[in-house]
C-alpha cells in the first residue's frame, strides 16, 4: 500500500516511487532529518555536497515550465540554460506557482511524479554518478543513478551551471 496523508491523498514520495516504477527506474527513498545547509544535508545522508542534485522548476515566458537539475555547489547559469532551451527569457517562479506547476513544495521538487511532466534539462556534471534528489516531500531524499534518471526522463544533458 502506498503512503497517504491524513486526507487519503498519495504522499509526494509515493508519487515519486510510482512514477519511477512506471518508468522502470530504480530509486531508493530514505528518511532524512532537516538540514540547515547543503554540507549538513550531504553529511546526514553520507554523500559529498556535489552528489545532491537540486531540482529547480523554471518558468518560460509563455507560461510553461521546465525542470533544471543542478548539482550542489553549482547554480543555474541563466545564459547557458536559455541557450540550451532555445529561449530568450526564463525565471524562477514564485513558490505558489512552482507548487501549482509540479504538485511539490520548494525543497521537495523532483521531475518524478510531477503533476505535469515538464521537459527536463540536466547539467552535464551530473551524468555518470549516483546522486541524491528531493523525493517529493519534506524529510526524504531519493538516491538514483543519474544516467538511468536522464534516460527515464528523456532529459536533455547540457552545460547549464556555474560554480556558486
Short mmCIF file of N, CA and C in Angstrom, two decimals:
data_model
loop_
_atom_site.label_atom_id
_atom_site.label_comp_id
_atom_site.label_asym_id
_atom_site.label_seq_id
_atom_site.Cartn_x
_atom_site.Cartn_y
_atom_site.Cartn_z
N UNK A 1 0.84 -1.18 0.00
CA UNK A 1 0.00 0.00 0.00
C UNK A 1 0.89 1.25 0.00
N UNK A 2 0.53 2.22 -0.80
CA UNK A 2 1.30 3.46 -0.88
C UNK A 2 1.01 4.34 0.32
N UNK A 3 2.04 5.07 0.77
CA UNK A 3 1.80 6.00 1.87
C UNK A 3 0.81 7.09 1.44
N UNK A 4 -0.06 7.45 2.38
CA UNK A 4 -1.00 8.53 2.11
C UNK A 4 -0.98 9.52 3.25
N UNK A 5 -1.42 10.73 2.95
CA UNK A 5 -1.52 11.72 4.00
C UNK A 5 -2.84 11.51 4.74
N UNK A 6 -3.12 12.30 5.78
CA UNK A 6 -4.35 12.09 6.57
C UNK A 6 -5.64 12.20 5.75
N UNK A 7 -5.60 12.90 4.60
CA UNK A 7 -6.79 13.04 3.77
C UNK A 7 -6.94 11.89 2.78
N UNK A 8 -6.01 10.93 2.83
CA UNK A 8 -6.08 9.80 1.91
C UNK A 8 -5.39 10.04 0.58
N UNK A 9 -4.79 11.22 0.39
CA UNK A 9 -4.09 11.53 -0.85
C UNK A 9 -2.72 10.85 -0.83
N UNK A 10 -2.22 10.49 -2.00
CA UNK A 10 -0.89 9.91 -2.10
C UNK A 10 0.14 10.93 -1.64
N UNK A 11 1.13 10.48 -0.88
CA UNK A 11 2.19 11.37 -0.44
C UNK A 11 3.11 11.67 -1.62
N UNK A 12 3.91 12.72 -1.46
CA UNK A 12 4.86 13.06 -2.51
C UNK A 12 5.79 11.90 -2.81
N UNK A 13 6.31 11.25 -1.77
CA UNK A 13 7.25 10.16 -2.01
C UNK A 13 6.59 8.98 -2.68
N UNK A 14 5.30 8.75 -2.42
CA UNK A 14 4.63 7.64 -3.10
C UNK A 14 4.40 7.97 -4.57
N UNK A 15 4.16 9.24 -4.89
CA UNK A 15 4.05 9.66 -6.30
C UNK A 15 5.38 9.47 -7.02
N UNK A 16 6.49 9.82 -6.33
CA UNK A 16 7.83 9.63 -6.90
C UNK A 16 8.06 8.15 -7.16
N UNK A 17 7.81 7.31 -6.16
CA UNK A 17 8.05 5.87 -6.29
C UNK A 17 7.20 5.26 -7.40
N UNK A 18 5.94 5.66 -7.49
CA UNK A 18 5.06 5.12 -8.53
C UNK A 18 5.53 5.53 -9.93
N UNK A 19 5.93 6.78 -10.10
CA UNK A 19 6.40 7.24 -11.39
C UNK A 19 7.70 6.53 -11.77
N UNK A 20 8.62 6.40 -10.80
CA UNK A 20 9.88 5.70 -11.07
C UNK A 20 9.59 4.26 -11.49
N UNK A 21 8.70 3.57 -10.77
CA UNK A 21 8.37 2.18 -11.11
C UNK A 21 7.77 2.08 -12.51
N UNK A 22 6.89 3.02 -12.85
CA UNK A 22 6.26 3.02 -14.17
C UNK A 22 7.30 3.21 -15.28
N UNK A 23 8.38 3.89 -14.96
CA UNK A 23 9.45 4.13 -15.94
C UNK A 23 10.54 3.06 -15.90
N UNK A 24 10.40 2.08 -14.99
CA UNK A 24 11.42 1.06 -14.84
C UNK A 24 12.71 1.59 -14.23
N UNK A 25 12.58 2.63 -13.42
CA UNK A 25 13.72 3.31 -12.82
C UNK A 25 13.87 2.90 -11.36
N UNK A 26 15.03 2.40 -11.00
CA UNK A 26 15.29 2.01 -9.61
C UNK A 26 15.67 3.23 -8.79
N UNK A 27 14.91 3.50 -7.73
CA UNK A 27 15.21 4.59 -6.81
C UNK A 27 15.19 4.05 -5.39
N UNK A 28 15.95 4.71 -4.53
CA UNK A 28 15.94 4.38 -3.10
C UNK A 28 15.53 5.64 -2.37
N UNK A 29 14.39 5.59 -1.67
CA UNK A 29 13.89 6.74 -0.92
C UNK A 29 14.15 6.49 0.56
N UNK A 30 14.84 7.44 1.19
CA UNK A 30 15.22 7.29 2.59
C UNK A 30 14.74 8.48 3.41
N UNK A 31 14.43 8.28 4.70
CA UNK A 31 14.12 9.41 5.56
C UNK A 31 15.39 10.24 5.77
N UNK A 32 15.22 11.55 5.87
CA UNK A 32 16.37 12.44 6.08
C UNK A 32 15.96 13.55 7.02
N UNK A 33 16.73 13.73 8.11
CA UNK A 33 16.43 14.84 9.02
C UNK A 33 16.60 16.18 8.30
N UNK A 34 15.93 17.19 8.80
CA UNK A 34 16.07 18.53 8.24
C UNK A 34 17.53 18.98 8.37
N UNK A 35 17.98 19.75 7.40
CA UNK A 35 19.35 20.24 7.40
C UNK A 35 19.35 21.75 7.18
N UNK A 36 20.34 22.41 7.75
CA UNK A 36 20.42 23.86 7.63
C UNK A 36 21.28 24.34 6.48
N UNK A 37 21.99 23.38 5.83
CA UNK A 37 22.87 23.77 4.73
C UNK A 37 23.08 22.57 3.82
N UNK A 38 23.64 22.83 2.65
CA UNK A 38 23.97 21.77 1.72
C UNK A 38 24.98 20.81 2.35
N UNK A 39 26.01 21.34 2.99
CA UNK A 39 27.03 20.50 3.61
C UNK A 39 26.43 19.61 4.70
N UNK A 40 25.53 20.19 5.50
CA UNK A 40 24.88 19.41 6.56
C UNK A 40 24.00 18.32 5.95
N UNK A 41 23.24 18.65 4.91
CA UNK A 41 22.39 17.66 4.26
C UNK A 41 23.23 16.52 3.69
N UNK A 42 24.35 16.85 3.06
CA UNK A 42 25.23 15.82 2.50
C UNK A 42 25.78 14.91 3.59
N UNK A 43 26.21 15.50 4.70
CA UNK A 43 26.74 14.71 5.81
C UNK A 43 25.67 13.78 6.38
N UNK A 44 24.44 14.26 6.47
CA UNK A 44 23.36 13.45 7.03
C UNK A 44 23.07 12.19 6.21
N UNK A 45 23.27 12.28 4.89
CA UNK A 45 22.97 11.13 4.04
C UNK A 45 24.23 10.45 3.50
N UNK A 46 25.40 10.92 3.94
CA UNK A 46 26.64 10.24 3.62
C UNK A 46 27.16 10.43 2.21
N UNK A 47 26.96 11.62 1.65
CA UNK A 47 27.46 11.91 0.30
C UNK A 47 28.22 13.23 0.31
N UNK A 48 28.90 13.51 -0.79
CA UNK A 48 29.53 14.81 -0.99
C UNK A 48 28.45 15.82 -1.39
N UNK A 49 28.63 17.10 -1.06
CA UNK A 49 27.63 18.10 -1.46
C UNK A 49 27.32 18.09 -2.96
N UNK A 50 28.32 17.81 -3.80
CA UNK A 50 28.08 17.80 -5.25
C UNK A 50 27.24 16.62 -5.71
N UNK A 51 27.01 15.64 -4.81
CA UNK A 51 26.17 14.49 -5.14
C UNK A 51 24.69 14.76 -4.86
N UNK A 52 24.39 15.91 -4.26
CA UNK A 52 22.99 16.30 -4.06
C UNK A 52 22.60 17.18 -5.24
N UNK A 53 21.58 16.76 -5.95
CA UNK A 53 21.13 17.49 -7.14
C UNK A 53 19.86 18.26 -6.81
N UNK A 54 19.92 19.56 -7.08
CA UNK A 54 18.75 20.42 -6.87
C UNK A 54 17.86 20.33 -8.11
N UNK A 55 16.57 20.10 -7.89
CA UNK A 55 15.59 20.10 -8.97
C UNK A 55 14.86 21.44 -8.91
N UNK A 56 15.15 22.28 -9.87
CA UNK A 56 14.56 23.62 -9.90
C UNK A 56 13.51 23.68 -10.99
N UNK A 57 12.35 24.21 -10.66
CA UNK A 57 11.32 24.42 -11.68
C UNK A 57 11.51 25.85 -12.19
N UNK A 58 11.52 25.99 -13.51
CA UNK A 58 11.81 27.25 -14.17
C UNK A 58 10.65 27.59 -15.09
N UNK A 59 10.24 28.85 -15.07
CA UNK A 59 9.11 29.30 -15.88
C UNK A 59 9.60 29.95 -17.17
N UNK A 60 8.96 29.57 -18.26
CA UNK A 60 9.22 30.19 -19.57
C UNK A 60 8.28 31.39 -19.74
N UNK A 61 8.59 32.25 -20.68
CA UNK A 61 7.76 33.45 -20.89
C UNK A 61 6.36 33.10 -21.40
N UNK A 62 6.19 31.89 -21.98
CA UNK A 62 4.86 31.51 -22.47
C UNK A 62 4.00 30.87 -21.38
N UNK A 63 4.51 30.85 -20.13
CA UNK A 63 3.74 30.32 -19.01
C UNK A 63 3.94 28.83 -18.78
N UNK A 64 4.72 28.16 -19.63
CA UNK A 64 5.03 26.75 -19.39
C UNK A 64 6.29 26.67 -18.52
N UNK A 65 6.62 25.49 -18.10
CA UNK A 65 7.72 25.29 -17.17
C UNK A 65 8.68 24.23 -17.69
N UNK A 66 9.81 24.11 -17.01
CA UNK A 66 10.77 23.05 -17.24
C UNK A 66 11.48 22.79 -15.93
N UNK A 67 12.16 21.66 -15.86
CA UNK A 67 12.99 21.34 -14.71
C UNK A 67 14.44 21.53 -15.10
N UNK A 68 15.22 22.12 -14.20
CA UNK A 68 16.67 22.23 -14.37
C UNK A 68 17.30 21.51 -13.18
N UNK A 69 18.09 20.48 -13.45
CA UNK A 69 18.74 19.70 -12.39
C UNK A 69 20.22 20.09 -12.34
N UNK A 70 20.62 20.62 -11.18
CA UNK A 70 21.95 21.19 -11.00
C UNK A 70 22.55 20.63 -9.70
N UNK A 71 23.82 20.19 -9.74
CA UNK A 71 24.41 19.62 -8.53
C UNK A 71 24.72 20.66 -7.47
N UNK A 72 24.81 20.18 -6.22
CA UNK A 72 25.18 21.04 -5.11
C UNK A 72 26.51 21.72 -5.38
N UNK A 73 26.63 22.97 -4.93
CA UNK A 73 27.84 23.74 -5.15
C UNK A 73 27.85 24.46 -6.48
N UNK A 74 26.79 24.28 -7.27
CA UNK A 74 26.67 24.97 -8.55
C UNK A 74 25.28 25.62 -8.61
N UNK A 75 25.13 26.60 -9.46
CA UNK A 75 23.84 27.25 -9.65
C UNK A 75 23.57 27.38 -11.14
N UNK A 76 22.32 27.64 -11.46
CA UNK A 76 21.94 27.80 -12.87
C UNK A 76 22.73 28.96 -13.47
N UNK A 77 23.26 28.73 -14.66
CA UNK A 77 23.79 29.81 -15.49
C UNK A 77 22.64 30.18 -16.42
N UNK A 78 22.02 31.32 -16.16
CA UNK A 78 20.85 31.70 -16.96
C UNK A 78 21.16 31.81 -18.44
N UNK A 79 22.30 32.41 -18.86
CA UNK A 79 22.60 32.44 -20.30
C UNK A 79 22.75 31.04 -20.90
N UNK A 80 23.41 30.15 -20.18
CA UNK A 80 23.60 28.78 -20.68
C UNK A 80 22.27 28.04 -20.76
N UNK A 81 21.43 28.18 -19.73
CA UNK A 81 20.14 27.49 -19.75
C UNK A 81 19.25 28.04 -20.85
N UNK A 82 19.21 29.37 -21.01
CA UNK A 82 18.41 29.95 -22.10
C UNK A 82 18.87 29.41 -23.45
N UNK A 83 20.17 29.30 -23.63
CA UNK A 83 20.71 28.78 -24.89
C UNK A 83 20.31 27.32 -25.10
N UNK A 84 20.41 26.51 -24.05
CA UNK A 84 20.05 25.09 -24.15
C UNK A 84 18.57 24.90 -24.46
N UNK A 85 17.73 25.77 -23.88
CA UNK A 85 16.29 25.67 -24.07
C UNK A 85 15.87 26.31 -25.39
N UNK A 86 16.67 27.30 -25.85
CA UNK A 86 16.35 28.00 -27.09
C UNK A 86 15.34 29.11 -26.90
N UNK A 87 15.43 29.79 -25.75
CA UNK A 87 14.52 30.90 -25.46
C UNK A 87 15.32 32.10 -24.98
N UNK A 88 14.66 33.27 -24.96
CA UNK A 88 15.31 34.50 -24.52
C UNK A 88 15.05 34.85 -23.07
N UNK A 89 14.02 34.24 -22.46
CA UNK A 89 13.67 34.62 -21.10
C UNK A 89 13.23 33.40 -20.30
N UNK A 90 13.81 33.27 -19.11
CA UNK A 90 13.43 32.24 -18.13
C UNK A 90 13.48 32.88 -16.76
N UNK A 91 12.70 32.36 -15.82
CA UNK A 91 12.76 32.87 -14.45
C UNK A 91 12.31 31.81 -13.47
N UNK A 92 12.75 31.98 -12.23
CA UNK A 92 12.24 31.11 -11.16
C UNK A 92 10.86 31.63 -10.78
N UNK A 93 9.87 30.76 -10.72
CA UNK A 93 8.53 31.21 -10.34
C UNK A 93 8.41 31.39 -8.83
N UNK A 94 7.37 32.09 -8.42
CA UNK A 94 7.06 32.21 -7.00
C UNK A 94 6.71 30.82 -6.47
N UNK A 95 6.89 30.60 -5.15
CA UNK A 95 6.63 29.27 -4.59
C UNK A 95 5.25 28.70 -4.92
N UNK A 96 4.20 29.53 -4.91
CA UNK A 96 2.86 29.00 -5.20
C UNK A 96 2.73 28.56 -6.66
N UNK A 97 3.42 29.25 -7.56
CA UNK A 97 3.40 28.86 -8.97
C UNK A 97 4.18 27.56 -9.18
N UNK A 98 5.29 27.40 -8.47
CA UNK A 98 6.07 26.16 -8.55
C UNK A 98 5.24 24.98 -8.05
N UNK A 99 4.53 25.17 -6.95
CA UNK A 99 3.65 24.13 -6.40
C UNK A 99 2.55 23.79 -7.40
N UNK A 100 1.92 24.80 -7.99
CA UNK A 100 0.85 24.56 -8.95
C UNK A 100 1.39 23.82 -10.20
N UNK A 101 2.62 24.12 -10.59
CA UNK A 101 3.19 23.53 -11.80
C UNK A 101 3.63 22.08 -11.61
N UNK A 102 4.00 21.72 -10.36
CA UNK A 102 4.59 20.40 -10.13
C UNK A 102 3.83 19.53 -9.13
N UNK A 103 3.06 20.16 -8.25
CA UNK A 103 2.43 19.43 -7.15
C UNK A 103 3.36 19.27 -5.97
N UNK A 104 4.54 19.89 -6.03
CA UNK A 104 5.52 19.79 -4.96
C UNK A 104 5.89 21.16 -4.42
N UNK A 105 6.11 21.23 -3.11
CA UNK A 105 6.60 22.46 -2.49
C UNK A 105 8.08 22.61 -2.77
N UNK A 106 8.57 23.85 -2.75
CA UNK A 106 10.00 24.07 -2.88
C UNK A 106 10.72 23.28 -1.79
N UNK A 107 11.87 22.73 -2.16
CA UNK A 107 12.62 21.90 -1.23
C UNK A 107 12.27 20.42 -1.36
N UNK A 108 11.21 20.12 -2.11
CA UNK A 108 10.82 18.72 -2.32
C UNK A 108 10.69 18.41 -3.81
N UNK A 109 10.86 19.41 -4.66
CA UNK A 109 10.59 19.28 -6.09
C UNK A 109 11.51 18.26 -6.75
N UNK A 110 10.90 17.45 -7.60
CA UNK A 110 11.59 16.47 -8.42
C UNK A 110 10.75 16.27 -9.69
N UNK A 111 11.38 15.95 -10.81
CA UNK A 111 10.59 15.68 -12.01
C UNK A 111 9.72 14.43 -11.87
N UNK A 112 10.16 13.46 -11.08
CA UNK A 112 9.39 12.22 -10.92
C UNK A 112 8.12 12.48 -10.14
N UNK A 113 7.00 12.08 -10.70
CA UNK A 113 5.72 12.25 -10.02
C UNK A 113 5.15 13.64 -10.12
N UNK A 114 5.79 14.52 -10.88
CA UNK A 114 5.25 15.87 -11.06
C UNK A 114 3.85 15.77 -11.65
N UNK A 115 2.96 16.67 -11.22
CA UNK A 115 1.60 16.65 -11.73
C UNK A 115 1.54 16.95 -13.22
N UNK A 116 2.56 17.60 -13.76
CA UNK A 116 2.71 17.80 -15.20
C UNK A 116 4.13 17.38 -15.56
N UNK A 117 4.30 16.56 -16.61
CA UNK A 117 5.64 16.09 -16.99
C UNK A 117 6.38 17.12 -17.85
N UNK A 118 6.91 18.15 -17.20
CA UNK A 118 7.64 19.20 -17.92
C UNK A 118 8.96 18.66 -18.46
N UNK A 119 9.51 19.28 -19.51
CA UNK A 119 10.82 18.88 -20.02
C UNK A 119 11.90 19.04 -18.93
N UNK A 120 12.92 18.20 -19.02
CA UNK A 120 13.98 18.18 -18.01
C UNK A 120 15.32 18.48 -18.68
N UNK A 121 16.06 19.42 -18.08
CA UNK A 121 17.41 19.77 -18.50
C UNK A 121 18.34 19.45 -17.33
N UNK A 122 19.38 18.65 -17.59
CA UNK A 122 20.28 18.19 -16.54
C UNK A 122 21.68 18.73 -16.83
N UNK A 123 22.30 19.32 -15.82
CA UNK A 123 23.67 19.80 -16.01
C UNK A 123 24.58 18.62 -16.33
N UNK A 124 25.49 18.84 -17.27
CA UNK A 124 26.36 17.77 -17.74
C UNK A 124 27.24 17.18 -16.64
N UNK A 125 27.48 17.91 -15.56
CA UNK A 125 28.33 17.39 -14.47
C UNK A 125 27.62 16.32 -13.64
N UNK A 126 26.32 16.15 -13.84
CA UNK A 126 25.55 15.16 -13.09
C UNK A 126 25.70 13.76 -13.70
N UNK A 127 25.90 13.69 -15.00
CA UNK A 127 25.95 12.40 -15.70
C UNK A 127 27.02 11.48 -15.12
N UNK A 128 26.72 10.19 -15.12
CA UNK A 128 27.69 9.18 -14.71
C UNK A 128 27.84 8.98 -13.22
N UNK A 129 26.95 9.54 -12.43
CA UNK A 129 27.09 9.47 -10.97
C UNK A 129 25.83 8.93 -10.32
N UNK A 130 25.96 8.46 -9.09
CA UNK A 130 24.81 8.15 -8.24
C UNK A 130 24.55 9.41 -7.45
N UNK A 131 23.34 9.92 -7.51
CA UNK A 131 23.03 11.21 -6.90
C UNK A 131 21.82 11.11 -5.98
N UNK A 132 21.69 12.13 -5.14
CA UNK A 132 20.52 12.26 -4.25
C UNK A 132 19.71 13.45 -4.72
N UNK A 133 18.41 13.32 -4.70
CA UNK A 133 17.49 14.39 -5.07
C UNK A 133 16.37 14.45 -4.04
N UNK A 134 15.57 15.51 -4.12
CA UNK A 134 14.35 15.57 -3.33
C UNK A 134 13.45 14.41 -3.73
N UNK A 135 12.64 13.98 -2.78
CA UNK A 135 11.78 12.82 -3.01
C UNK A 135 10.30 13.15 -2.93
N UNK A 136 9.95 14.41 -3.18
CA UNK A 136 8.55 14.77 -3.26
C UNK A 136 7.90 15.22 -1.97
N UNK A 137 8.61 15.09 -0.86
CA UNK A 137 8.08 15.61 0.40
C UNK A 137 9.22 15.86 1.37
N UNK A 138 8.97 16.76 2.30
CA UNK A 138 9.98 17.12 3.29
C UNK A 138 10.34 15.90 4.14
N UNK A 139 11.64 15.80 4.48
CA UNK A 139 12.09 14.72 5.34
C UNK A 139 12.53 13.47 4.61
N UNK A 140 12.62 13.52 3.28
CA UNK A 140 13.02 12.36 2.50
C UNK A 140 13.97 12.78 1.38
N UNK A 141 14.89 11.88 1.05
CA UNK A 141 15.77 12.03 -0.09
C UNK A 141 15.66 10.78 -0.95
N UNK A 142 16.00 10.93 -2.21
CA UNK A 142 15.96 9.82 -3.15
C UNK A 142 17.35 9.65 -3.75
N UNK A 143 17.83 8.41 -3.79
CA UNK A 143 19.06 8.09 -4.48
C UNK A 143 18.72 7.42 -5.81
N UNK A 144 19.47 7.79 -6.86
CA UNK A 144 19.23 7.23 -8.18
C UNK A 144 20.51 7.34 -9.00
N UNK A 145 20.68 6.42 -9.93
CA UNK A 145 21.79 6.52 -10.88
C UNK A 145 21.40 7.61 -11.89
N UNK A 146 22.24 8.64 -12.00
CA UNK A 146 21.91 9.79 -12.83
C UNK A 146 21.65 9.39 -14.29
N UNK A 147 22.47 8.51 -14.84
CA UNK A 147 22.28 8.15 -16.25
C UNK A 147 20.93 7.46 -16.47
N UNK A 148 20.52 6.63 -15.52
CA UNK A 148 19.21 5.97 -15.63
C UNK A 148 18.09 7.00 -15.52
N UNK A 149 18.25 7.98 -14.62
CA UNK A 149 17.25 9.04 -14.48
C UNK A 149 17.15 9.86 -15.77
N UNK A 150 18.29 10.23 -16.31
CA UNK A 150 18.32 11.01 -17.56
C UNK A 150 17.59 10.26 -18.67
N UNK A 151 17.87 8.97 -18.78
CA UNK A 151 17.23 8.16 -19.81
C UNK A 151 15.72 8.03 -19.56
N UNK A 152 15.35 7.75 -18.31
CA UNK A 152 13.93 7.55 -17.98
C UNK A 152 13.10 8.81 -18.23
N UNK A 153 13.72 9.97 -18.03
CA UNK A 153 13.01 11.25 -18.21
C UNK A 153 13.18 11.82 -19.61
N UNK A 154 13.96 11.14 -20.45
CA UNK A 154 14.30 11.66 -21.78
C UNK A 154 14.83 13.09 -21.65
N UNK A 155 15.70 13.28 -20.68
CA UNK A 155 16.21 14.60 -20.34
C UNK A 155 17.28 15.05 -21.33
N UNK A 156 17.41 16.36 -21.45
CA UNK A 156 18.46 16.99 -22.23
C UNK A 156 19.64 17.24 -21.29
N UNK A 157 20.81 16.76 -21.65
CA UNK A 157 22.02 16.99 -20.86
C UNK A 157 22.81 18.11 -21.53
N UNK A 158 23.13 19.13 -20.76
CA UNK A 158 23.84 20.31 -21.31
C UNK A 158 24.61 21.00 -20.21
N UNK A 159 25.52 21.87 -20.59
CA UNK A 159 26.25 22.72 -19.66
C UNK A 159 25.32 23.87 -19.28
N UNK A 160 24.68 23.77 -18.11
CA UNK A 160 23.69 24.79 -17.71
C UNK A 160 24.01 25.42 -16.35
N UNK A 161 25.22 25.17 -15.81
CA UNK A 161 25.50 25.68 -14.47
C UNK A 161 26.87 26.35 -14.39
N UNK A 162 27.05 27.03 -13.27
CA UNK A 162 28.34 27.65 -12.93
C UNK A 162 28.59 27.39 -11.45
N UNK A 163 29.87 27.40 -11.01
CA UNK A 163 30.14 27.23 -9.59
C UNK A 163 29.48 28.35 -8.78
N UNK A 164 29.00 28.00 -7.57
CA UNK A 164 28.39 29.01 -6.70
C UNK A 164 29.45 29.88 -6.07
#
